[in-house]
Short mmCIF file of C-alpha atoms in Angstrom, two decimals:
data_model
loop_
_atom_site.label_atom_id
_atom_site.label_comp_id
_atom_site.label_asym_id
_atom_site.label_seq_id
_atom_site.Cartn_x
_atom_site.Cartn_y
_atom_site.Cartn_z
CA UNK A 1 0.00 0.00 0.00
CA UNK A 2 1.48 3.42 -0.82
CA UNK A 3 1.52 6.30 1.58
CA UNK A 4 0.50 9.64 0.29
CA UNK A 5 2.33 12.93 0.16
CA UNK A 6 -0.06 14.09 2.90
CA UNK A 7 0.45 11.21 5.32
CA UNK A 8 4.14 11.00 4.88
CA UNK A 9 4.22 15.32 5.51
CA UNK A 10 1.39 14.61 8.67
CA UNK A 11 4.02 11.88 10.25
CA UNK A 12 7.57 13.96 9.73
CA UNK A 13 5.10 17.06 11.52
CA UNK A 14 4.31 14.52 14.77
CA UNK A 15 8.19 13.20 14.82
CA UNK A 16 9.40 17.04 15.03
CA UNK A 17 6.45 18.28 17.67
CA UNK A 18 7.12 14.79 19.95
CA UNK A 19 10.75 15.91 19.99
CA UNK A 20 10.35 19.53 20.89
CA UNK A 21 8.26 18.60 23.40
CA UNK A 22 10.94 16.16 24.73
CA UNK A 23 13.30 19.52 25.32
CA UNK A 24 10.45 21.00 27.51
CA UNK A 25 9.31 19.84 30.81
CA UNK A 26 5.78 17.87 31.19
CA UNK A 27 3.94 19.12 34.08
CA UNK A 28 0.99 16.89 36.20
CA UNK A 29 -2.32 18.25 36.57
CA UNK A 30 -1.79 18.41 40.11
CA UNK A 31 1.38 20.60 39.90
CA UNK A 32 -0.31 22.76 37.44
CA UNK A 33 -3.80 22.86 39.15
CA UNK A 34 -0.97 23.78 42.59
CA UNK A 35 0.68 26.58 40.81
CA UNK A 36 -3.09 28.25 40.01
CA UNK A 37 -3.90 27.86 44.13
CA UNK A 38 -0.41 29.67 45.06
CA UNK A 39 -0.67 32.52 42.08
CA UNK A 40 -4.38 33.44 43.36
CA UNK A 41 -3.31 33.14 47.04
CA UNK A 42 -0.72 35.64 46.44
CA UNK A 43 -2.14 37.98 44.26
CA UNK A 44 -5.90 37.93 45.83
CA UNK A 45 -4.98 36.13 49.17
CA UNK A 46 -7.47 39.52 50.62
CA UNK A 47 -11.16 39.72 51.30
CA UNK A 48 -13.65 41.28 48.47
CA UNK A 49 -17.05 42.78 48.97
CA UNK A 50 -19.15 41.44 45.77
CA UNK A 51 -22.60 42.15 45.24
CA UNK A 52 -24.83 39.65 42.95
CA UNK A 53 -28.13 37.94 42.15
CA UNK A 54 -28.64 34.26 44.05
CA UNK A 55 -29.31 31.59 41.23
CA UNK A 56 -29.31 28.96 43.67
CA UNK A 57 -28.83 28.14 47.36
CA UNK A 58 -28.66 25.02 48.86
CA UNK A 59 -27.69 23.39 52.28
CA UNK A 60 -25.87 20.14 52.87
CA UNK A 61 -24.59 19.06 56.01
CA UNK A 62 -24.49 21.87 57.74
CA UNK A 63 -22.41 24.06 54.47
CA UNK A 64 -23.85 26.52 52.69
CA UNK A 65 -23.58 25.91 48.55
CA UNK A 66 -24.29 28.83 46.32
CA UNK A 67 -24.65 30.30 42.84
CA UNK A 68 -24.10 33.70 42.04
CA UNK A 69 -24.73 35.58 38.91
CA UNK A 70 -24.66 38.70 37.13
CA UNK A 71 -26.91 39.63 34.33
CA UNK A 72 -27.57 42.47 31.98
CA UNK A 73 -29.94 45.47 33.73
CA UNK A 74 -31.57 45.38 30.12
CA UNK A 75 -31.00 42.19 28.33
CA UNK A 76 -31.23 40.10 31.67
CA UNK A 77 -28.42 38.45 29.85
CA UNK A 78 -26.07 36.66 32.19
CA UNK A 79 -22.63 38.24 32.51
CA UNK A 80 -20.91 36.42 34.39
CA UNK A 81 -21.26 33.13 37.06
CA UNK A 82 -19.73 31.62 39.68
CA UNK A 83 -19.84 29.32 42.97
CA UNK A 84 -19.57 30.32 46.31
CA UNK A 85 -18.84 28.32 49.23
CA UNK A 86 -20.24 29.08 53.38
CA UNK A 87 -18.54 26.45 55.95
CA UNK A 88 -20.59 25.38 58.84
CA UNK A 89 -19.48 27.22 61.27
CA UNK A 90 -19.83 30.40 59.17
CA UNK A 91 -23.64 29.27 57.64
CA UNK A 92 -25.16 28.58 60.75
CA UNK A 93 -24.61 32.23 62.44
CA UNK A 94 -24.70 34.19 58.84
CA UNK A 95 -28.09 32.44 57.54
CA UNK A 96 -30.06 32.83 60.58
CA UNK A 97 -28.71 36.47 61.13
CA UNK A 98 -29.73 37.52 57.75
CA UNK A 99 -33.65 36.45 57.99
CA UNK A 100 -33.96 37.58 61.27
CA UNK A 101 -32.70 41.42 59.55
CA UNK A 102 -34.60 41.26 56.14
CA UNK A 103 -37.34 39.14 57.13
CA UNK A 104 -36.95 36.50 54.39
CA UNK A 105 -34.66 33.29 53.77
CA UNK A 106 -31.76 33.55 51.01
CA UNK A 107 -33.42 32.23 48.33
CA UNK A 108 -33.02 31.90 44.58
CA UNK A 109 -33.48 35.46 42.54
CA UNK A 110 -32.67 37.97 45.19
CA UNK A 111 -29.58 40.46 45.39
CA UNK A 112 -26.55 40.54 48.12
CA UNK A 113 -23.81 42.08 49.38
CA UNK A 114 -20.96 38.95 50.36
CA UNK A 115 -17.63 38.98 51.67
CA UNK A 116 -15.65 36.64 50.06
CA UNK A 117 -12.27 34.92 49.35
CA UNK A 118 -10.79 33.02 46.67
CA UNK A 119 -10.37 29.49 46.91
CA UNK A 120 -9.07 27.32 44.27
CA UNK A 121 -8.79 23.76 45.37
CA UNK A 122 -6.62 20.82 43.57
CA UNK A 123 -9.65 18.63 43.50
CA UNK A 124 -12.52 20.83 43.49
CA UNK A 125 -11.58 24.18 41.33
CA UNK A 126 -12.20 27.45 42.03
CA UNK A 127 -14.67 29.01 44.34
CA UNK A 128 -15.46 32.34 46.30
CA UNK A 129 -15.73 31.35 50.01
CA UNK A 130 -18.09 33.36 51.95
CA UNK A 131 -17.31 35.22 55.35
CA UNK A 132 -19.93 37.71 55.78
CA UNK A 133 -23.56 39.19 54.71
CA UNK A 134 -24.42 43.14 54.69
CA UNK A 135 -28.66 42.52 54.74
CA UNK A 136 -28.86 46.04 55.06
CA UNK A 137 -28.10 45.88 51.09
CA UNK A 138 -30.73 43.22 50.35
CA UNK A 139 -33.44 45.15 52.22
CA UNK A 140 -32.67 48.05 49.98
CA UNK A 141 -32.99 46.08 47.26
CA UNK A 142 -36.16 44.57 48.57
CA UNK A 143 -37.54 47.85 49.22
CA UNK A 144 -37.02 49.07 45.46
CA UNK A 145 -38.12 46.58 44.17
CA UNK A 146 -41.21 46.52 46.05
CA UNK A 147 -42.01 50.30 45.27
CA UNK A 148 -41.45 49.40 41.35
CA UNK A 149 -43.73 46.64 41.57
CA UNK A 150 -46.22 49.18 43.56
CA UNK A 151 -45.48 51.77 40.85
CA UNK A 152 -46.32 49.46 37.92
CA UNK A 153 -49.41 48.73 39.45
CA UNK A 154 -50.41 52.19 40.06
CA UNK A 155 -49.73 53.09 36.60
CA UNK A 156 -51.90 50.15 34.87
CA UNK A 157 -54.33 51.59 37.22
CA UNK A 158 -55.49 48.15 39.27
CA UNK A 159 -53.87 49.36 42.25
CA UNK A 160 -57.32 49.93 44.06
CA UNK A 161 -59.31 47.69 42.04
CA UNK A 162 -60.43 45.30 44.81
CA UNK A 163 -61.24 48.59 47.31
CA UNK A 164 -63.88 49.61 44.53
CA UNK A 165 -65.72 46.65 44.79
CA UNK A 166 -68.66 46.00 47.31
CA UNK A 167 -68.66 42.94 49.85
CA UNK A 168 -72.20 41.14 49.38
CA UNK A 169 -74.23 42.10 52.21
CA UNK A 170 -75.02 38.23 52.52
CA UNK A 171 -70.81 37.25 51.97
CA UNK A 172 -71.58 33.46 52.95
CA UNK A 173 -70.11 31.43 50.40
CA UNK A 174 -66.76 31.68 50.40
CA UNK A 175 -63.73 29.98 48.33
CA UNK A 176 -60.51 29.43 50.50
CA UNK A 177 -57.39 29.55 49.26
CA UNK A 178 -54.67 27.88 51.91
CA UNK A 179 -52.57 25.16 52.53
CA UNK A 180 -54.60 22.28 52.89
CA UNK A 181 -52.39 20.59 56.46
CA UNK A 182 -52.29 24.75 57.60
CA UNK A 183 -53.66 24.83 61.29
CA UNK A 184 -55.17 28.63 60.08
CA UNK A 185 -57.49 26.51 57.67
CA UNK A 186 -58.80 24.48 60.57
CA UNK A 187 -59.01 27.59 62.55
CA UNK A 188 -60.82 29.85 60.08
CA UNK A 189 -63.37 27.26 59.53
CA UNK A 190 -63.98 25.97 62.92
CA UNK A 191 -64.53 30.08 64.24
CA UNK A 192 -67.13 30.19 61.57
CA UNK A 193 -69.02 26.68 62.07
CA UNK A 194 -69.17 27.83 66.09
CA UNK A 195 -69.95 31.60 65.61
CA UNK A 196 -72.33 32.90 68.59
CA UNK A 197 -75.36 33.97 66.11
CA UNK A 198 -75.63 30.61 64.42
CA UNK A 199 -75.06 32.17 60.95
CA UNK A 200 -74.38 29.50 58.15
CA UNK A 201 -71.50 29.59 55.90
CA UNK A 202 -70.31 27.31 53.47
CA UNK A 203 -66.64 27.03 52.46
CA UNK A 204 -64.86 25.26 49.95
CA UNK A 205 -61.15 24.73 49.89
CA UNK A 206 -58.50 25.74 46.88
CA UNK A 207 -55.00 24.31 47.93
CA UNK A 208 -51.81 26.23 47.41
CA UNK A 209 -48.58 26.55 48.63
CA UNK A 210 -48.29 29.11 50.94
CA UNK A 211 -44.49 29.81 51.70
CA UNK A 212 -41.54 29.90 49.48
CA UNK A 213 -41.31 30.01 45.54
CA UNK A 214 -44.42 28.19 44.49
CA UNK A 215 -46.48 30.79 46.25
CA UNK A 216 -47.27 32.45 43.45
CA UNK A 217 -47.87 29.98 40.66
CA UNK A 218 -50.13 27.68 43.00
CA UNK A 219 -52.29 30.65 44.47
CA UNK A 220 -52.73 32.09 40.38
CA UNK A 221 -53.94 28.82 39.50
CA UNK A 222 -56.30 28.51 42.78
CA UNK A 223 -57.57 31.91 41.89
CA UNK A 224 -58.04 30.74 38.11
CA UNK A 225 -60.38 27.49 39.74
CA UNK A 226 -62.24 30.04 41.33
CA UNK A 227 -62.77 31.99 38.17
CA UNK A 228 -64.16 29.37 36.48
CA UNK A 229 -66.84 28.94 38.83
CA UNK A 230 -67.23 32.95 39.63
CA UNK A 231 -71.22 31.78 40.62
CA UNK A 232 -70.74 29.69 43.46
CA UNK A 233 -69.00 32.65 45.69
CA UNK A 234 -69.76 35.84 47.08
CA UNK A 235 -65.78 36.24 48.30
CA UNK A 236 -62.49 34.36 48.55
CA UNK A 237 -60.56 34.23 51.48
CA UNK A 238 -56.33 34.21 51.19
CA UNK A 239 -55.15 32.81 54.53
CA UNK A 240 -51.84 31.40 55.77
CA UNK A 241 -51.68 29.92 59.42
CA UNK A 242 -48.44 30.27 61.50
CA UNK A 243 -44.96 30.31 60.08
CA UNK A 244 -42.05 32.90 60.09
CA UNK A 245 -42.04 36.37 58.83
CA UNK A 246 -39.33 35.26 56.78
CA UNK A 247 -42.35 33.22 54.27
CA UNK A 248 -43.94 36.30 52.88
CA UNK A 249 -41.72 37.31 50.58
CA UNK A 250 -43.68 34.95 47.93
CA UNK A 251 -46.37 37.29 48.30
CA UNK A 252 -44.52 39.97 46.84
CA UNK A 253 -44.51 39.43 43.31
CA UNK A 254 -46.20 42.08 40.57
CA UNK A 255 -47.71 38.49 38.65
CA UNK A 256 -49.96 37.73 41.81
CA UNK A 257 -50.62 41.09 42.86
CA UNK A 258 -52.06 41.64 39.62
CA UNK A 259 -54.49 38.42 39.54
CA UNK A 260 -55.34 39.46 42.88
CA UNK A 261 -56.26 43.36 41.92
CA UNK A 262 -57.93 42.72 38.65
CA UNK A 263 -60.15 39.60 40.65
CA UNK A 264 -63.67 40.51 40.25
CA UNK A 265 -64.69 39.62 43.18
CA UNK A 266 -63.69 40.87 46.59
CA UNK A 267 -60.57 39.22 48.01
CA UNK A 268 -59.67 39.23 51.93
CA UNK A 269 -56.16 38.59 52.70
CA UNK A 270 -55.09 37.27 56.51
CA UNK A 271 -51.37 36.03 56.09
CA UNK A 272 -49.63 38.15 57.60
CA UNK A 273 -48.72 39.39 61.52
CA UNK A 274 -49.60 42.64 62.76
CA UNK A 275 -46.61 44.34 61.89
CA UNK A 276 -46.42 43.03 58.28
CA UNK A 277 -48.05 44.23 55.12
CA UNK A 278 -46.86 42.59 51.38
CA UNK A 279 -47.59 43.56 48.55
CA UNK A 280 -51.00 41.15 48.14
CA UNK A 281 -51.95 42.59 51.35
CA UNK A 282 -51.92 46.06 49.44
CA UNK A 283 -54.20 45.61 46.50
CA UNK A 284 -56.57 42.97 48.38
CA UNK A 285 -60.26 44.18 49.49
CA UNK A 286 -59.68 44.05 53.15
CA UNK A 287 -56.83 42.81 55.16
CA UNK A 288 -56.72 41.33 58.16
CA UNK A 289 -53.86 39.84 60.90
CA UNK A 290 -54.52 36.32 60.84
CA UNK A 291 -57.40 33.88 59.51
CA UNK A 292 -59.28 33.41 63.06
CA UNK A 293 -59.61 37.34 61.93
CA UNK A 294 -60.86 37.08 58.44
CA UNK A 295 -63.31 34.99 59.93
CA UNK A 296 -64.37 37.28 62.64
CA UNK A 297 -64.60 39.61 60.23
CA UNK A 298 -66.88 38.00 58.03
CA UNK A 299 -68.66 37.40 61.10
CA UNK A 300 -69.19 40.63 62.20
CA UNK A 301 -70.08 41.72 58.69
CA UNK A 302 -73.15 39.72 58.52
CA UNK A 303 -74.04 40.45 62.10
CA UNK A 304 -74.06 44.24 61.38
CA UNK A 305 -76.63 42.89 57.97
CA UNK A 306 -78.49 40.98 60.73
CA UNK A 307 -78.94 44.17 63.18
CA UNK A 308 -80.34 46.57 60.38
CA UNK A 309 -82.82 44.32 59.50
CA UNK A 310 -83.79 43.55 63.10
CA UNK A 311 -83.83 47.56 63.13
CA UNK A 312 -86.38 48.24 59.99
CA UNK A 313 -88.12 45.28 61.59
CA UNK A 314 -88.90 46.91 64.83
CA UNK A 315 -89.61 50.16 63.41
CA UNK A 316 -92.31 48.47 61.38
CA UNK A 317 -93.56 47.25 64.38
CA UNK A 318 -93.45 50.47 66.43
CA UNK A 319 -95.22 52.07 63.65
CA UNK A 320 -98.41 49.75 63.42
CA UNK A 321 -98.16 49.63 66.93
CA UNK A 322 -98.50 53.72 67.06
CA UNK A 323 -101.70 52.91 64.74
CA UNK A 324 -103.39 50.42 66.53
CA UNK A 325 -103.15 52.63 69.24
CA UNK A 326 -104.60 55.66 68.01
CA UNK A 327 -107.54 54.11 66.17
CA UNK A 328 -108.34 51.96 69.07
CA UNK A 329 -108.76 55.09 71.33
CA UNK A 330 -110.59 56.69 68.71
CA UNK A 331 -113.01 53.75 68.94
CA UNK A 332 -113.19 53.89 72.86
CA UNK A 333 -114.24 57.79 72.44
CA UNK A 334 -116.96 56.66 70.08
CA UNK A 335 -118.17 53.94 72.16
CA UNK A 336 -118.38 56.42 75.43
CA UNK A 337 -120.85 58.33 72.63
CA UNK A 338 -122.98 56.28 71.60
CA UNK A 339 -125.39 56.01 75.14
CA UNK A 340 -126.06 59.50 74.46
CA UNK A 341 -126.97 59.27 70.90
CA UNK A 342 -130.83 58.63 69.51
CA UNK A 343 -131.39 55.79 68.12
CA UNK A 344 -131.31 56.51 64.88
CA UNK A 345 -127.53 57.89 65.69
CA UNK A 346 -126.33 55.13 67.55
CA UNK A 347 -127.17 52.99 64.46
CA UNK A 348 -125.04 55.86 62.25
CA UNK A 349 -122.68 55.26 64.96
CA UNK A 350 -122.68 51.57 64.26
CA UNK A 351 -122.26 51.47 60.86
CA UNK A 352 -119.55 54.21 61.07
CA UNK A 353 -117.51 51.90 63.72
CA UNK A 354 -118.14 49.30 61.24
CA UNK A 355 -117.01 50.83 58.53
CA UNK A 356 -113.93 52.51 60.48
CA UNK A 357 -113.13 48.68 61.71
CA UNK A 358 -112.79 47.76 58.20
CA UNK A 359 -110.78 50.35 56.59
CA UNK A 360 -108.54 49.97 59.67
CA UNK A 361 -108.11 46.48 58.58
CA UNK A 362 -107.45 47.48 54.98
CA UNK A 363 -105.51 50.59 55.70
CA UNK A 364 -103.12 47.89 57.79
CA UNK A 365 -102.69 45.75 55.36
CA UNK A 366 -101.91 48.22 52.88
CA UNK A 367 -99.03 49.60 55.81
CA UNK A 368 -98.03 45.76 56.03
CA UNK A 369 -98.18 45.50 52.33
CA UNK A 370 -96.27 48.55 51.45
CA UNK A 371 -93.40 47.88 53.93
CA UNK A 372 -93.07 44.36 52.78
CA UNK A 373 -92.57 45.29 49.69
CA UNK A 374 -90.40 48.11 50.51
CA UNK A 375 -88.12 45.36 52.03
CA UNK A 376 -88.43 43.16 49.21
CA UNK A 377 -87.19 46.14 46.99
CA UNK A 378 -84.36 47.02 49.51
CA UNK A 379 -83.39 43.20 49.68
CA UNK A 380 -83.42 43.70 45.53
CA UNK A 381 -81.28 46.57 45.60
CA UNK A 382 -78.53 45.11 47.74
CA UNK A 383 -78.64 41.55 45.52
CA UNK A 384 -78.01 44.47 42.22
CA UNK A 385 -75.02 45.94 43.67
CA UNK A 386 -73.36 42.07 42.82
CA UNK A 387 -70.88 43.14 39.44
CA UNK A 388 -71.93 39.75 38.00
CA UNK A 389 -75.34 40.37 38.10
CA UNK A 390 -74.32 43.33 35.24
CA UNK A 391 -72.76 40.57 33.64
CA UNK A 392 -76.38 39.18 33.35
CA UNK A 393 -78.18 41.67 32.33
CA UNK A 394 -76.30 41.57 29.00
CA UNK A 395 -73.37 44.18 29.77
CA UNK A 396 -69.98 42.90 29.30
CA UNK A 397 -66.03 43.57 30.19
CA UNK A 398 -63.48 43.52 27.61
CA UNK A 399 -59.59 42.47 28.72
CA UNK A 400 -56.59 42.87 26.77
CA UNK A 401 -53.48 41.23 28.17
CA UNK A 402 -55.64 40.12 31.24
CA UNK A 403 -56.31 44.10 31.54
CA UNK A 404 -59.87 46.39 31.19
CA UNK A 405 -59.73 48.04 27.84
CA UNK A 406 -60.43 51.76 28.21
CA UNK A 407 -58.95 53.09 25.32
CA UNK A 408 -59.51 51.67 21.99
CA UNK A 409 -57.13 54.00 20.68
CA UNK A 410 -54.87 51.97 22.51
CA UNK A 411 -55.69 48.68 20.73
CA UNK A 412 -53.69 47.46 17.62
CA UNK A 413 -54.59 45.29 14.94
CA UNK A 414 -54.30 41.69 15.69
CA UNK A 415 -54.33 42.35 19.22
CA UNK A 416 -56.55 39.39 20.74
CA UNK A 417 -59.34 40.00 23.33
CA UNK A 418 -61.07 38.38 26.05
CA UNK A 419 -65.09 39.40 26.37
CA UNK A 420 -66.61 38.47 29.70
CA UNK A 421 -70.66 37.88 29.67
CA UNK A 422 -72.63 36.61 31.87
CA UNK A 423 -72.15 33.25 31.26
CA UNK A 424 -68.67 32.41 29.43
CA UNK A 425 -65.84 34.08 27.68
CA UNK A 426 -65.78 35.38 23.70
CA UNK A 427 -62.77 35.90 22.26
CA UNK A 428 -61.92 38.10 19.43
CA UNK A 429 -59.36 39.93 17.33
CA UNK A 430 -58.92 43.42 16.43
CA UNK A 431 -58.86 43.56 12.42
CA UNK A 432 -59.81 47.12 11.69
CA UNK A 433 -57.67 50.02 12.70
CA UNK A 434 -59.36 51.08 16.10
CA UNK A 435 -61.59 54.24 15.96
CA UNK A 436 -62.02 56.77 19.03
CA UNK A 437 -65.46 58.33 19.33
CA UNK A 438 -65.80 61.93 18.83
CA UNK A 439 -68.46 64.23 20.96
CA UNK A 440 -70.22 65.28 17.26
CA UNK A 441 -72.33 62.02 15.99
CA UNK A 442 -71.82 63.12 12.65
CA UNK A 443 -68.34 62.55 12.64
CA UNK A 444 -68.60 59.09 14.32
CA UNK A 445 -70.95 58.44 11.32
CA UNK A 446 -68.83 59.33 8.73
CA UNK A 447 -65.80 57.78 10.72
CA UNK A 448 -67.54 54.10 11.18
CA UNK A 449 -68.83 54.60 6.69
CA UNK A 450 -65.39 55.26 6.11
CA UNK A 451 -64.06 52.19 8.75
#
């Protein structure tokens, strides 16, 4: 077999690069991976103040393991990445000293302040290993980026959505969103079932996760449950029993806060303490402390309901009373007449008593009659002020982007929409440039021709 020009030039290439590299010394990985650990010991053997985003933390045995990042402030692009090490000893002081400050656990997606050294290890590589935490940064952070969450919501104007709407003056049905195992479920429910007036409620359970990350995608989908069957409730109820301070930072995303704002019925929050308010807690209906509270509130509500019908009630009564009285005396003044009368008047008498009895008797069932139906129409009026009763009567809500549409000047074409009746949801698509309606009809006629 003959060797080609190419394989004979590829072979003389290896024989001259093999003996070159005979001249030169071959170093192990270990003495090469040794020389890295003594160059970074003496040119960054000092302590460095970093600050970065948390992609990860984890514990095992006792160590804390951690990945830090750096993105983009515009792309979100990451810029750079690396691992940082917390020994025992170190962990167990710095972790608990940090939630106790800022109120929440490290956890994945919030920014810090460490003090760190580098480490690179023979075995292991290179990591930062961490010797202190500034949580005064992270709270600063915290705070910022709860006032731009609280900013965005201002400006897409849901901010006070939930205060506008008004609790059902009969709010007994009531959905439940909590952890399922939570002693604040049990709680909530059990104050209700032994309330001192006897009122009836009925609730019905929508499990979530109520601490840590999957806060917010579990209570968005409990809410979306609820949605579906928007008929069956007069309120929902938030509630979180117990736990540390440091598990409401799940509450205090701008995704949840807006579900919870835009909700279109009222929303009661208790998951809190007394001395903490999230973000949920902001845009809800009505917040409370804790869920024995939500449901002494709910309590109370329908006991105040209770009292001012018990009040038109006995003013009813005092009224006809007042009647009674007045015709009856009329009737005793009559009957001290009538000895005194001839005969002939004492029968006018009669028939006038007689007649008197009976319009009494109609003019107090008219009274009863008129104030029953007066009640009826009051009953009526409180039953209209329920939004999805609108819904009923044939108006409708538009959304854009899970959002009221206002504007249509603001629409663009293609842009797909969500119509809310009374019963179900159209959906549609914008294919004609949008038209704003001017004061002078003649214009809007020419505009729609034209359209």
């Amino acid at each position: 077999m003959q060797t080609s020009p190419k394989d004979l030039a590829f072979c003389l290439f290896r024989c001259t690069f093999a003996g070159d590299m005979m001249q030169e010394k071959i170093h192990s990985l270990y003495e090469l991976n040794t020389c890295v650990q003594d160059a970074i010991l003496q040119q960054m053997g000092q302590t460095y103040w970093v600050e970065a985003e948390l992609s990860e933390v984890r514990e095992s045995r006792g160590h804390g393991y951690l990945e830090l990042i750096q993105s983009d402030s515009v792309t979100r692009q990451p810029l750079a990445k690396a691992s940082a090490r917390c020994w025992r000893s170190t962990w167990q002081q710095l972790r608990p000293y940090f939630e106790r400050v800022t109120g929440q656990p490290l956890h994945a997606g919030i920014k810090v302040l460490l003090a760190v050294q580098p480490q690179f290890h023979e075995l292991y590589g290179f990591s930062w290993i961490i010797s202190d935490i500034n949580p005064e940064y992270t709270l600063g952070d915290m705070a910022l980026r709860r006032q731009l969450i609280i900013g965005q919501l201002k400006a897409e104007g849901v901010f006070d959505l939930q205060k506008e709407l008004a609790l059902p003056y009969f709010a007994q049905r009531i959905a439940v969103i909590s952890s399922a195992t939570a002693a604040g479920y049990g709680d909530f429910c059990n104050q209700l079932a032994d309330n001192p007036y006897g009122f009836q409620f009925h609730t019905e359970l929508f499990p979530a996760v109520m601490q840590g990350e999957q806060v917010e995608p579990t209570v968005i989908a409990a809410l979306d449950r609820i949605n579906s069957r928007l008929d069956d409730f007069d309120l929902v109820v938030i509630i979180r029993g117990g736990g540390a301070t440091a598990d409401l930072s799940g509450f205090d995303t701008l995704a949840l806060a807006e579900n919870v704002a835009n909700f279109p019925i009222p929303i009661i929050t208790g998951i809190g303490h007394d001395r903490d308010e999230s973000i949920l807690d902001m845009v809800s209906h009505v917040r409370v402390k804790t869920p024995t509270a939500a449901a002494t509130f709910l309590i109370d509500h329908l006991k105040q309901v209770a009292d001012r019908i018990a009040t038109v009630e006995q003013s009813l009564q005092r009224y006809i009373g007042t009647q009674l009285h007045v015709q009856r005396l009329r009737l005793e003044r009559l009957s001290q007449l009538i000895p005194h009368l001839p005969t002939q008047r004492m029968a006018a008498g009669q028939h006038r008593l007689e007649t008197l009895d009976s319009s009494l008797r109609v003019a107090l069932q008219r009274i009863i009659e008129k104030r029953d139906y007066q009640l009826n129409a009051f009953a009526t009026q409180l039953r209209s002020y329920d939004p999805q009763r609108l819904l009923q009567r044939g108006y409708s809500i538009t959304l854009h982007n899970g959002k009221p549409v206002r504007d249509s000047a603001l629409l663009q074409l293609g842009d797909q929409l969500e119509t809310r009746v009374g019963k179900g949801t159209v959906w549609s698509n914008v294919i004609a440039p949008p038209v704003r309606e001017s004061s002078n009809p003649s214009k809007n006629k020419k505009k729609c021709k034209e359209t």
